[in-house]
């Protein structure tokens, strides 16, 4: 018994010490005992240092054993020759050479309009009539005089051929006949101006002056006639394209309002450079069988100014530039069976762009494996691993 009591006391002391060490931070703080709080802090700092040392040892061992830790993961694509078409994108307006406002050639009262709006007419068809102011009666009188002059001349000519009469009588009769004939023709021409005819086949788009109105020669607008068969787009092209945008070049046409697209060709390229905006005119013929395309409609045009049938194209987003202003990309060399290879920086020369791709003129060859994703994070000579690699 005398030995049991000391052992119990020692056990109690050890248990109480263990409980003090295992007290939580909250429990120690609640004691408000500064010495205990400082001891607890020292205890936690010691454990922190021990854990940090253990983490360092583990990281060192991982670095030795994990050979892929520092190898960047990338994706690649293979450069292949393809047809590259470059386009000049412009905006133009639809027009037609057969869009005309008709003016009268004679002044007077518009006595008759023979057509209505929307009516189709043929070339030479009579559209309207203007009062001739009595010239028809004048023509009848002059024609009678011309007939008499003709008869007189014919008789005088027969006598002259028979050596009867004087030469002066013959010449006077001839001159009088010719003068009367010219007078008849002149009056007929004036009367002809009172008849308004269609200059080409088309549709009467608008009747501007109503029947019964007084019109003036070259001043009063009578009506508008339009032909939608021969439509074209006119646009201004910057002068730097004058050597590449020529007749028969392919064009992609879009009418945003109509939701319509079509292919066409340049039918005429101007030779005159406008000094005010340094552009030249281009006409693009457009088919209009359904007559949905109207004059002055806005159109977007893409004119093919350059074609390379063996172009190497890459995304613009993978290109970087060094301090000398040189453009470069990365390709993968010495690729192993597991997809790992070496990144090599390649200086390139680029050509024209279209959308998000650009033409590479010099620096890479057909079949080169080019880094795409991760292109801006790798370094020259660095080992990389291709994510999309398949071991076949």
mmCIF file of C-alpha atoms in Angstrom:
data_model
loop_
_atom_site.group_PDB
_atom_site.id
_atom_site.type_symbol
_atom_site.label_atom_id
_atom_site.label_comp_id
_atom_site.label_asym_id
_atom_site.label_seq_id
_atom_site.Cartn_x
_atom_site.Cartn_y
_atom_site.Cartn_z
ATOM 1 C CA UNK A 1 0.000 0.000 0.000
ATOM 2 C CA UNK A 2 2.790 2.424 0.832
ATOM 3 C CA UNK A 3 4.134 2.066 -2.730
ATOM 4 C CA UNK A 4 0.729 2.373 -4.423
ATOM 5 C CA UNK A 5 -0.004 5.890 -3.190
ATOM 6 C CA UNK A 6 3.187 7.491 -4.647
ATOM 7 C CA UNK A 7 2.508 5.822 -7.989
ATOM 8 C CA UNK A 8 -1.013 7.218 -8.091
ATOM 9 C CA UNK A 9 0.291 10.702 -7.356
ATOM 10 C CA UNK A 10 2.835 10.462 -10.190
ATOM 11 C CA UNK A 11 0.129 9.293 -12.624
ATOM 12 C CA UNK A 12 -2.104 12.177 -11.656
ATOM 13 C CA UNK A 13 0.728 14.665 -12.217
ATOM 14 C CA UNK A 14 1.557 13.196 -15.646
ATOM 15 C CA UNK A 15 -2.101 13.240 -16.659
ATOM 16 C CA UNK A 16 -2.518 16.827 -15.551
ATOM 17 C CA UNK A 17 0.606 17.884 -17.495
ATOM 18 C CA UNK A 18 -0.667 16.099 -20.638
ATOM 19 C CA UNK A 19 -4.011 17.807 -20.287
ATOM 20 C CA UNK A 20 -2.288 21.187 -20.037
ATOM 21 C CA UNK A 21 -0.286 20.513 -23.226
ATOM 22 C CA UNK A 22 -3.345 19.276 -25.079
ATOM 23 C CA UNK A 23 -5.474 22.249 -24.129
ATOM 24 C CA UNK A 24 -6.959 24.006 -27.155
ATOM 25 C CA UNK A 25 -6.058 27.570 -28.081
ATOM 26 C CA UNK A 26 -9.519 28.700 -27.046
ATOM 27 C CA UNK A 27 -9.208 27.040 -23.652
ATOM 28 C CA UNK A 28 -5.815 28.620 -23.011
ATOM 29 C CA UNK A 29 -7.104 32.058 -24.027
ATOM 30 C CA UNK A 30 -10.068 31.694 -21.654
ATOM 31 C CA UNK A 31 -7.696 31.192 -18.718
ATOM 32 C CA UNK A 32 -6.379 34.728 -19.293
ATOM 33 C CA UNK A 33 -3.067 33.501 -17.940
ATOM 34 C CA UNK A 34 -0.322 35.327 -19.839
ATOM 35 C CA UNK A 35 2.332 32.702 -19.084
ATOM 36 C CA UNK A 36 0.126 29.852 -20.296
ATOM 37 C CA UNK A 37 -0.767 31.752 -23.465
ATOM 38 C CA UNK A 38 2.897 32.393 -24.253
ATOM 39 C CA UNK A 39 3.738 28.720 -23.677
ATOM 40 C CA UNK A 40 0.937 27.664 -26.019
ATOM 41 C CA UNK A 41 2.190 30.046 -28.718
ATOM 42 C CA UNK A 42 5.740 28.734 -28.428
ATOM 43 C CA UNK A 43 4.398 25.217 -28.710
ATOM 44 C CA UNK A 44 2.499 26.014 -31.942
ATOM 45 C CA UNK A 45 5.503 27.823 -33.480
ATOM 46 C CA UNK A 46 7.678 24.784 -32.798
ATOM 47 C CA UNK A 47 5.161 22.521 -34.522
ATOM 48 C CA UNK A 48 4.951 24.951 -37.491
ATOM 49 C CA UNK A 49 8.702 24.890 -37.984
ATOM 50 C CA UNK A 50 8.718 21.121 -37.799
ATOM 51 C CA UNK A 51 5.936 20.827 -40.435
ATOM 52 C CA UNK A 52 7.664 23.332 -42.785
ATOM 53 C CA UNK A 53 10.860 21.321 -42.622
ATOM 54 C CA UNK A 54 8.990 18.129 -43.399
ATOM 55 C CA UNK A 55 7.268 19.799 -46.418
ATOM 56 C CA UNK A 56 10.616 20.905 -47.791
ATOM 57 C CA UNK A 57 11.955 17.381 -47.553
ATOM 58 C CA UNK A 58 8.883 16.007 -49.337
ATOM 59 C CA UNK A 59 9.067 18.645 -52.133
ATOM 60 C CA UNK A 60 12.741 17.884 -52.700
ATOM 61 C CA UNK A 61 12.039 14.197 -53.080
ATOM 62 C CA UNK A 62 9.056 14.843 -55.406
ATOM 63 C CA UNK A 63 11.224 17.058 -57.621
ATOM 64 C CA UNK A 64 13.712 14.216 -57.972
ATOM 65 C CA UNK A 65 11.140 11.541 -58.692
ATOM 66 C CA UNK A 66 8.605 13.523 -60.865
ATOM 67 C CA UNK A 67 10.288 14.118 -64.240
ATOM 68 C CA UNK A 68 7.191 15.722 -65.832
ATOM 69 C CA UNK A 69 6.715 18.492 -63.294
ATOM 70 C CA UNK A 70 8.574 21.165 -65.272
ATOM 71 C CA UNK A 71 7.496 20.082 -68.768
ATOM 72 C CA UNK A 72 4.881 22.512 -70.216
ATOM 73 C CA UNK A 73 1.797 20.931 -71.743
ATOM 74 C CA UNK A 74 0.950 22.231 -75.242
ATOM 75 C CA UNK A 75 -1.167 21.551 -78.313
ATOM 76 C CA UNK A 76 0.093 21.622 -81.886
ATOM 77 C CA UNK A 77 -1.113 21.609 -85.469
ATOM 78 C CA UNK A 78 0.611 20.630 -88.699
ATOM 79 C CA UNK A 79 1.274 23.318 -91.311
ATOM 80 C CA UNK A 80 -0.301 22.290 -94.607
ATOM 81 C CA UNK A 81 -0.405 24.037 -97.964
ATOM 82 C CA UNK A 82 -3.838 25.359 -98.821
ATOM 83 C CA UNK A 83 -5.512 27.761 -101.240
ATOM 84 C CA UNK A 84 -5.543 31.259 -99.742
ATOM 85 C CA UNK A 85 -7.847 33.936 -101.128
ATOM 86 C CA UNK A 86 -7.487 37.489 -99.889
ATOM 87 C CA UNK A 87 -10.370 39.899 -100.266
ATOM 88 C CA UNK A 88 -10.750 43.668 -100.210
ATOM 89 C CA UNK A 89 -13.875 44.404 -98.189
ATOM 90 C CA UNK A 90 -15.829 47.482 -99.313
ATOM 91 C CA UNK A 91 -19.312 48.954 -99.392
ATOM 92 C CA UNK A 92 -21.144 49.973 -102.537
ATOM 93 C CA UNK A 93 -24.490 51.090 -103.916
ATOM 94 C CA UNK A 94 -26.655 49.357 -106.485
ATOM 95 C CA UNK A 95 -27.268 51.301 -109.661
ATOM 96 C CA UNK A 96 -28.487 50.829 -113.203
ATOM 97 C CA UNK A 97 -27.793 52.729 -116.379
ATOM 98 C CA UNK A 98 -31.465 52.255 -117.300
ATOM 99 C CA UNK A 99 -32.919 54.494 -114.608
ATOM 100 C CA UNK A 100 -34.177 57.656 -116.264
ATOM 101 C CA UNK A 101 -36.474 60.601 -115.595
ATOM 102 C CA UNK A 102 -38.080 61.575 -118.907
ATOM 103 C CA UNK A 103 -38.273 65.286 -119.817
ATOM 104 C CA UNK A 104 -40.320 66.686 -122.735
ATOM 105 C CA UNK A 105 -38.653 68.066 -125.860
ATOM 106 C CA UNK A 106 -41.570 70.368 -126.594
ATOM 107 C CA UNK A 107 -43.437 72.961 -124.546
ATOM 108 C CA UNK A 108 -47.215 72.799 -124.326
ATOM 109 C CA UNK A 109 -50.145 71.081 -122.648
ATOM 110 C CA UNK A 110 -49.729 67.403 -121.745
ATOM 111 C CA UNK A 111 -52.885 66.284 -123.476
ATOM 112 C CA UNK A 112 -52.583 62.528 -122.983
ATOM 113 C CA UNK A 113 -50.697 60.043 -120.779
ATOM 114 C CA UNK A 114 -50.994 56.529 -122.186
ATOM 115 C CA UNK A 115 -49.316 54.539 -119.378
ATOM 116 C CA UNK A 116 -49.781 53.947 -115.647
ATOM 117 C CA UNK A 117 -47.359 53.427 -112.783
ATOM 118 C CA UNK A 118 -45.975 49.900 -112.672
ATOM 119 C CA UNK A 119 -46.739 49.262 -116.344
ATOM 120 C CA UNK A 120 -44.093 47.491 -118.416
ATOM 121 C CA UNK A 121 -43.268 49.211 -121.695
ATOM 122 C CA UNK A 122 -41.131 48.433 -124.720
ATOM 123 C CA UNK A 123 -38.503 50.591 -126.354
ATOM 124 C CA UNK A 124 -40.131 53.116 -128.700
ATOM 125 C CA UNK A 125 -43.606 52.715 -127.185
ATOM 126 C CA UNK A 126 -45.630 55.959 -127.004
ATOM 127 C CA UNK A 127 -45.956 57.108 -123.391
ATOM 128 C CA UNK A 128 -47.583 60.552 -123.677
ATOM 129 C CA UNK A 129 -48.676 63.290 -126.102
ATOM 130 C CA UNK A 130 -48.194 67.060 -125.917
ATOM 131 C CA UNK A 131 -50.437 69.498 -127.790
ATOM 132 C CA UNK A 132 -48.561 70.628 -130.943
ATOM 133 C CA UNK A 133 -50.098 74.131 -130.988
ATOM 134 C CA UNK A 134 -51.551 73.900 -134.523
ATOM 135 C CA UNK A 135 -48.452 72.528 -136.235
ATOM 136 C CA UNK A 136 -50.458 69.641 -137.692
ATOM 137 C CA UNK A 137 -52.533 72.134 -139.752
ATOM 138 C CA UNK A 138 -49.378 73.978 -140.738
ATOM 139 C CA UNK A 139 -47.875 70.664 -141.878
ATOM 140 C CA UNK A 140 -50.890 69.973 -144.086
ATOM 141 C CA UNK A 141 -50.494 73.347 -145.821
ATOM 142 C CA UNK A 142 -46.767 72.915 -146.332
ATOM 143 C CA UNK A 143 -47.314 69.416 -147.716
ATOM 144 C CA UNK A 144 -49.725 70.825 -150.333
ATOM 145 C CA UNK A 145 -47.132 73.393 -151.337
ATOM 146 C CA UNK A 146 -44.479 70.694 -151.438
ATOM 147 C CA UNK A 147 -46.653 68.537 -153.692
ATOM 148 C CA UNK A 148 -47.142 71.475 -156.096
ATOM 149 C CA UNK A 149 -43.428 72.240 -156.042
ATOM 150 C CA UNK A 150 -42.667 68.600 -156.822
ATOM 151 C CA UNK A 151 -45.055 68.539 -159.795
ATOM 152 C CA UNK A 152 -43.650 71.802 -161.132
ATOM 153 C CA UNK A 153 -40.097 70.526 -160.780
ATOM 154 C CA UNK A 154 -40.846 67.221 -162.531
ATOM 155 C CA UNK A 155 -42.437 68.994 -165.527
ATOM 156 C CA UNK A 156 -39.655 71.520 -165.744
ATOM 157 C CA UNK A 157 -37.123 68.693 -165.588
ATOM 158 C CA UNK A 158 -38.772 66.871 -168.522
ATOM 159 C CA UNK A 159 -38.704 70.063 -170.575
ATOM 160 C CA UNK A 160 -35.087 70.662 -169.667
ATOM 161 C CA UNK A 161 -34.203 67.140 -170.734
ATOM 162 C CA UNK A 162 -35.835 67.900 -174.110
ATOM 163 C CA UNK A 163 -33.770 71.086 -174.411
ATOM 164 C CA UNK A 164 -36.929 73.185 -173.961
ATOM 165 C CA UNK A 165 -36.940 76.194 -171.634
ATOM 166 C CA UNK A 166 -34.148 78.016 -169.857
ATOM 167 C CA UNK A 167 -31.748 76.605 -167.334
ATOM 168 C CA UNK A 168 -32.758 79.235 -164.773
ATOM 169 C CA UNK A 169 -36.366 78.015 -164.831
ATOM 170 C CA UNK A 170 -35.203 74.458 -164.187
ATOM 171 C CA UNK A 171 -32.958 75.496 -161.275
ATOM 172 C CA UNK A 172 -35.685 77.650 -159.699
ATOM 173 C CA UNK A 173 -38.168 74.773 -159.818
ATOM 174 C CA UNK A 174 -35.601 72.408 -158.303
ATOM 175 C CA UNK A 175 -34.692 74.848 -155.538
ATOM 176 C CA UNK A 176 -38.332 75.508 -154.668
ATOM 177 C CA UNK A 177 -39.061 71.767 -154.437
ATOM 178 C CA UNK A 178 -36.089 71.078 -152.176
ATOM 179 C CA UNK A 179 -37.015 74.016 -149.908
ATOM 180 C CA UNK A 180 -40.611 72.815 -149.563
ATOM 181 C CA UNK A 181 -39.395 69.254 -148.818
ATOM 182 C CA UNK A 182 -37.089 70.512 -146.068
ATOM 183 C CA UNK A 183 -39.928 72.585 -144.611
ATOM 184 C CA UNK A 184 -42.118 69.474 -144.433
ATOM 185 C CA UNK A 185 -39.373 67.465 -142.722
ATOM 186 C CA UNK A 186 -38.698 70.241 -140.244
ATOM 187 C CA UNK A 187 -42.351 70.500 -139.199
ATOM 188 C CA UNK A 188 -42.583 66.714 -138.909
ATOM 189 C CA UNK A 189 -39.555 66.714 -136.592
ATOM 190 C CA UNK A 190 -41.185 69.382 -134.423
ATOM 191 C CA UNK A 191 -44.423 67.412 -134.274
ATOM 192 C CA UNK A 192 -42.419 64.275 -133.440
ATOM 193 C CA UNK A 193 -41.132 66.026 -130.329
ATOM 194 C CA UNK A 194 -44.689 66.299 -129.044
ATOM 195 C CA UNK A 195 -44.855 62.492 -128.798
ATOM 196 C CA UNK A 196 -43.036 61.054 -125.739
ATOM 197 C CA UNK A 197 -41.597 57.570 -126.390
ATOM 198 C CA UNK A 198 -39.850 55.032 -124.163
ATOM 199 C CA UNK A 199 -36.054 55.282 -124.640
ATOM 200 C CA UNK A 200 -35.635 51.655 -123.540
ATOM 201 C CA UNK A 201 -37.730 48.737 -122.348
ATOM 202 C CA UNK A 202 -38.593 48.846 -118.659
ATOM 203 C CA UNK A 203 -41.215 49.694 -116.062
ATOM 204 C CA UNK A 204 -42.914 53.036 -115.443
ATOM 205 C CA UNK A 205 -41.881 53.625 -111.847
ATOM 206 C CA UNK A 206 -43.544 56.994 -111.297
ATOM 207 C CA UNK A 207 -45.881 59.373 -113.157
ATOM 208 C CA UNK A 208 -44.591 62.774 -112.079
ATOM 209 C CA UNK A 209 -46.691 65.179 -114.181
ATOM 210 C CA UNK A 210 -50.408 64.566 -114.538
ATOM 211 C CA UNK A 211 -52.380 64.775 -117.753
ATOM 212 C CA UNK A 212 -53.578 68.322 -118.571
ATOM 213 C CA UNK A 213 -50.548 70.075 -117.056
ATOM 214 C CA UNK A 214 -48.486 72.622 -118.969
ATOM 215 C CA UNK A 215 -44.930 71.376 -119.448
ATOM 216 C CA UNK A 216 -41.722 73.057 -120.513
ATOM 217 C CA UNK A 217 -39.116 71.570 -122.835
ATOM 218 C CA UNK A 218 -36.210 70.186 -120.778
ATOM 219 C CA UNK A 219 -37.701 71.498 -117.524
ATOM 220 C CA UNK A 220 -40.764 69.491 -116.486
ATOM 221 C CA UNK A 221 -40.279 65.926 -115.201
ATOM 222 C CA UNK A 222 -42.875 63.716 -116.870
ATOM 223 C CA UNK A 223 -42.201 60.216 -115.528
ATOM 224 C CA UNK A 224 -39.496 57.805 -114.377
ATOM 225 C CA UNK A 225 -38.718 54.613 -116.291
ATOM 226 C CA UNK A 226 -36.547 51.878 -114.775
ATOM 227 C CA UNK A 227 -35.113 48.635 -116.108
ATOM 228 C CA UNK A 228 -33.950 46.231 -113.374
ATOM 229 C CA UNK A 229 -32.369 43.699 -115.742
ATOM 230 C CA UNK A 230 -28.959 45.352 -116.102
ATOM 231 C CA UNK A 231 -28.052 46.079 -112.458
ATOM 232 C CA UNK A 232 -24.576 46.698 -111.092
ATOM 233 C CA UNK A 233 -22.824 47.749 -107.888
ATOM 234 C CA UNK A 234 -20.563 50.767 -107.934
ATOM 235 C CA UNK A 235 -17.873 51.165 -105.291
ATOM 236 C CA UNK A 236 -14.714 53.191 -104.668
ATOM 237 C CA UNK A 237 -11.503 51.159 -104.337
ATOM 238 C CA UNK A 238 -8.313 52.612 -102.751
ATOM 239 C CA UNK A 239 -5.601 53.294 -105.322
ATOM 240 C CA UNK A 240 -3.147 50.796 -103.767
ATOM 241 C CA UNK A 241 -5.296 47.979 -105.201
ATOM 242 C CA UNK A 242 -5.306 49.292 -108.775
ATOM 243 C CA UNK A 243 -2.946 46.537 -109.990
ATOM 244 C CA UNK A 244 -4.867 43.711 -108.295
ATOM 245 C CA UNK A 245 -8.516 44.719 -108.638
ATOM 246 C CA UNK A 246 -9.124 44.317 -112.361
ATOM 247 C CA UNK A 247 -11.823 43.202 -114.751
ATOM 248 C CA UNK A 248 -13.233 39.665 -114.222
ATOM 249 C CA UNK A 249 -11.975 39.391 -110.613
ATOM 250 C CA UNK A 250 -14.248 37.267 -108.401
ATOM 251 C CA UNK A 251 -16.476 39.111 -105.939
ATOM 252 C CA UNK A 252 -18.618 37.970 -103.006
ATOM 253 C CA UNK A 253 -21.693 40.196 -102.691
ATOM 254 C CA UNK A 254 -24.007 40.513 -99.696
ATOM 255 C CA UNK A 255 -27.213 42.536 -99.348
ATOM 256 C CA UNK A 256 -27.791 42.854 -95.570
ATOM 257 C CA UNK A 257 -31.320 44.226 -95.958
ATOM 258 C CA UNK A 258 -32.391 41.334 -98.195
ATOM 259 C CA UNK A 259 -30.391 38.677 -96.336
ATOM 260 C CA UNK A 260 -29.058 37.643 -99.730
ATOM 261 C CA UNK A 261 -25.581 36.597 -100.892
ATOM 262 C CA UNK A 262 -24.272 35.899 -104.384
ATOM 263 C CA UNK A 263 -21.095 35.539 -106.405
ATOM 264 C CA UNK A 264 -20.277 38.037 -109.145
ATOM 265 C CA UNK A 265 -17.378 39.472 -111.149
ATOM 266 C CA UNK A 266 -15.840 42.879 -111.714
ATOM 267 C CA UNK A 267 -17.184 44.003 -115.092
ATOM 268 C CA UNK A 268 -15.321 47.305 -115.247
ATOM 269 C CA UNK A 269 -12.410 48.871 -113.337
ATOM 270 C CA UNK A 270 -11.813 52.566 -113.792
ATOM 271 C CA UNK A 271 -8.509 54.042 -114.975
ATOM 272 C CA UNK A 272 -9.033 57.429 -113.308
ATOM 273 C CA UNK A 273 -7.821 58.110 -109.750
ATOM 274 C CA UNK A 274 -10.046 60.582 -107.934
ATOM 275 C CA UNK A 275 -7.598 63.155 -106.489
ATOM 276 C CA UNK A 276 -9.930 64.069 -103.606
ATOM 277 C CA UNK A 277 -10.047 60.597 -102.010
ATOM 278 C CA UNK A 278 -7.393 58.628 -103.992
ATOM 279 C CA UNK A 279 -9.828 55.952 -105.188
ATOM 280 C CA UNK A 280 -10.985 54.545 -108.518
ATOM 281 C CA UNK A 281 -14.433 53.344 -109.568
ATOM 282 C CA UNK A 282 -15.328 49.686 -109.977
ATOM 283 C CA UNK A 283 -18.540 48.232 -111.400
ATOM 284 C CA UNK A 284 -19.721 44.775 -110.365
ATOM 285 C CA UNK A 285 -22.499 43.234 -112.426
ATOM 286 C CA UNK A 286 -25.212 41.452 -110.408
ATOM 287 C CA UNK A 287 -27.938 39.141 -111.738
ATOM 288 C CA UNK A 288 -31.472 40.187 -110.840
ATOM 289 C CA UNK A 289 -33.841 37.602 -112.232
ATOM 290 C CA UNK A 290 -36.304 37.924 -109.339
ATOM 291 C CA UNK A 291 -36.088 41.747 -109.451
ATOM 292 C CA UNK A 292 -35.535 41.934 -105.690
ATOM 293 C CA UNK A 293 -32.460 44.164 -106.090
ATOM 294 C CA UNK A 294 -33.377 47.827 -106.362
ATOM 295 C CA UNK A 295 -31.383 50.942 -107.316
ATOM 296 C CA UNK A 296 -29.494 52.650 -104.449
ATOM 297 C CA UNK A 297 -29.594 49.491 -102.311
ATOM 298 C CA UNK A 298 -26.547 49.168 -100.031
ATOM 299 C CA UNK A 299 -24.282 46.177 -100.656
ATOM 300 C CA UNK A 300 -21.187 44.719 -98.987
ATOM 301 C CA UNK A 301 -18.606 43.451 -101.467
ATOM 302 C CA UNK A 302 -15.466 41.353 -101.016
ATOM 303 C CA UNK A 303 -13.232 41.580 -104.082
ATOM 304 C CA UNK A 304 -10.585 38.876 -104.525
ATOM 305 C CA UNK A 305 -7.342 40.808 -105.031
ATOM 306 C CA UNK A 306 -4.819 38.041 -104.222
ATOM 307 C CA UNK A 307 -4.690 34.235 -104.447
ATOM 308 C CA UNK A 308 -1.973 31.791 -103.347
ATOM 309 C CA UNK A 309 -2.706 28.152 -104.201
ATOM 310 C CA UNK A 310 0.105 26.810 -101.970
ATOM 311 C CA UNK A 311 -0.129 29.060 -98.919
ATOM 312 C CA UNK A 312 0.897 28.135 -95.373
ATOM 313 C CA UNK A 313 -1.618 29.656 -92.962
ATOM 314 C CA UNK A 314 -1.355 30.040 -89.179
ATOM 315 C CA UNK A 315 -3.489 31.786 -86.519
ATOM 316 C CA UNK A 316 -2.402 35.353 -85.822
ATOM 317 C CA UNK A 317 -2.784 34.736 -82.072
ATOM 318 C CA UNK A 318 0.315 32.501 -81.839
ATOM 319 C CA UNK A 319 2.724 35.055 -83.325
ATOM 320 C CA UNK A 320 5.069 36.970 -80.997
ATOM 321 C CA UNK A 321 7.534 39.756 -81.698
ATOM 322 C CA UNK A 322 11.040 40.300 -80.359
ATOM 323 C CA UNK A 323 12.876 43.515 -79.527
ATOM 324 C CA UNK A 324 14.076 43.838 -83.128
ATOM 325 C CA UNK A 325 10.539 43.797 -84.462
ATOM 326 C CA UNK A 326 10.908 40.268 -85.879
ATOM 327 C CA UNK A 327 7.936 37.932 -85.750
ATOM 328 C CA UNK A 328 8.429 34.409 -84.441
ATOM 329 C CA UNK A 329 6.568 31.229 -83.547
ATOM 330 C CA UNK A 330 7.543 27.910 -81.946
ATOM 331 C CA UNK A 331 7.700 24.512 -83.598
ATOM 332 C CA UNK A 332 8.286 21.085 -82.012
ATOM 333 C CA UNK A 333 11.381 19.078 -82.940
ATOM 334 C CA UNK A 334 12.699 15.661 -81.880
ATOM 335 C CA UNK A 335 9.341 14.436 -80.616
ATOM 336 C CA UNK A 336 9.477 11.101 -78.774
ATOM 337 C CA UNK A 337 6.972 8.285 -78.541
ATOM 338 C CA UNK A 338 5.504 9.735 -75.336
ATOM 339 C CA UNK A 339 4.743 13.046 -77.048
ATOM 340 C CA UNK A 340 7.661 14.994 -75.568
ATOM 341 C CA UNK A 341 9.768 17.190 -77.809
ATOM 342 C CA UNK A 342 11.874 20.337 -77.914
ATOM 343 C CA UNK A 343 10.403 23.785 -78.607
ATOM 344 C CA UNK A 344 12.318 25.734 -81.257
ATOM 345 C CA UNK A 345 11.835 29.435 -81.928
ATOM 346 C CA UNK A 346 11.515 30.227 -85.643
ATOM 347 C CA UNK A 347 11.675 33.686 -87.178
ATOM 348 C CA UNK A 348 8.992 34.076 -89.867
ATOM 349 C CA UNK A 349 7.935 36.539 -92.547
ATOM 350 C CA UNK A 350 4.219 37.048 -92.996
ATOM 351 C CA UNK A 351 2.080 38.200 -95.910
ATOM 352 C CA UNK A 352 -1.599 39.024 -96.128
ATOM 353 C CA UNK A 353 -4.204 38.390 -93.447
ATOM 354 C CA UNK A 354 -7.811 37.279 -93.768
ATOM 355 C CA UNK A 355 -9.946 37.020 -90.662
ATOM 356 C CA UNK A 356 -7.910 35.408 -87.853
ATOM 357 C CA UNK A 357 -5.324 33.682 -90.086
ATOM 358 C CA UNK A 358 -2.191 35.027 -91.732
ATOM 359 C CA UNK A 359 -0.054 33.829 -94.607
ATOM 360 C CA UNK A 360 3.530 32.758 -93.788
ATOM 361 C CA UNK A 361 5.878 33.594 -96.655
ATOM 362 C CA UNK A 362 9.138 32.432 -95.111
ATOM 363 C CA UNK A 363 10.308 30.567 -92.010
ATOM 364 C CA UNK A 364 8.339 27.314 -91.938
ATOM 365 C CA UNK A 365 7.897 24.387 -94.282
ATOM 366 C CA UNK A 366 4.974 22.228 -95.270
ATOM 367 C CA UNK A 367 4.489 19.617 -92.524
ATOM 368 C CA UNK A 368 6.063 21.619 -89.669
ATOM 369 C CA UNK A 369 4.474 20.903 -86.271
ATOM 370 C CA UNK A 370 3.593 24.306 -84.818
ATOM 371 C CA UNK A 371 2.770 25.016 -81.169
ATOM 372 C CA UNK A 372 -0.691 26.533 -80.768
ATOM 373 C CA UNK A 373 -1.962 26.513 -77.162
ATOM 374 C CA UNK A 374 0.916 27.421 -74.884
ATOM 375 C CA UNK A 375 2.867 29.173 -77.662
ATOM 376 C CA UNK A 376 3.400 32.297 -75.564
ATOM 377 C CA UNK A 377 4.540 30.483 -72.409
ATOM 378 C CA UNK A 378 7.297 28.192 -73.730
ATOM 379 C CA UNK A 379 10.969 29.045 -74.203
ATOM 380 C CA UNK A 380 13.438 28.234 -76.949
ATOM 381 C CA UNK A 381 15.045 24.825 -76.357
ATOM 382 C CA UNK A 382 12.575 23.867 -73.617
ATOM 383 C CA UNK A 383 11.204 20.342 -73.357
ATOM 384 C CA UNK A 384 7.448 20.287 -73.974
ATOM 385 C CA UNK A 385 4.753 17.656 -74.084
ATOM 386 C CA UNK A 386 2.040 17.583 -76.734
ATOM 387 C CA UNK A 387 -1.360 17.027 -75.150
ATOM 388 C CA UNK A 388 -3.139 15.878 -78.284
ATOM 389 C CA UNK A 389 -0.400 13.357 -79.128
ATOM 390 C CA UNK A 390 -1.609 9.834 -79.967
ATOM 391 C CA UNK A 391 0.753 6.868 -79.792
ATOM 392 C CA UNK A 392 -0.293 4.731 -82.741
#
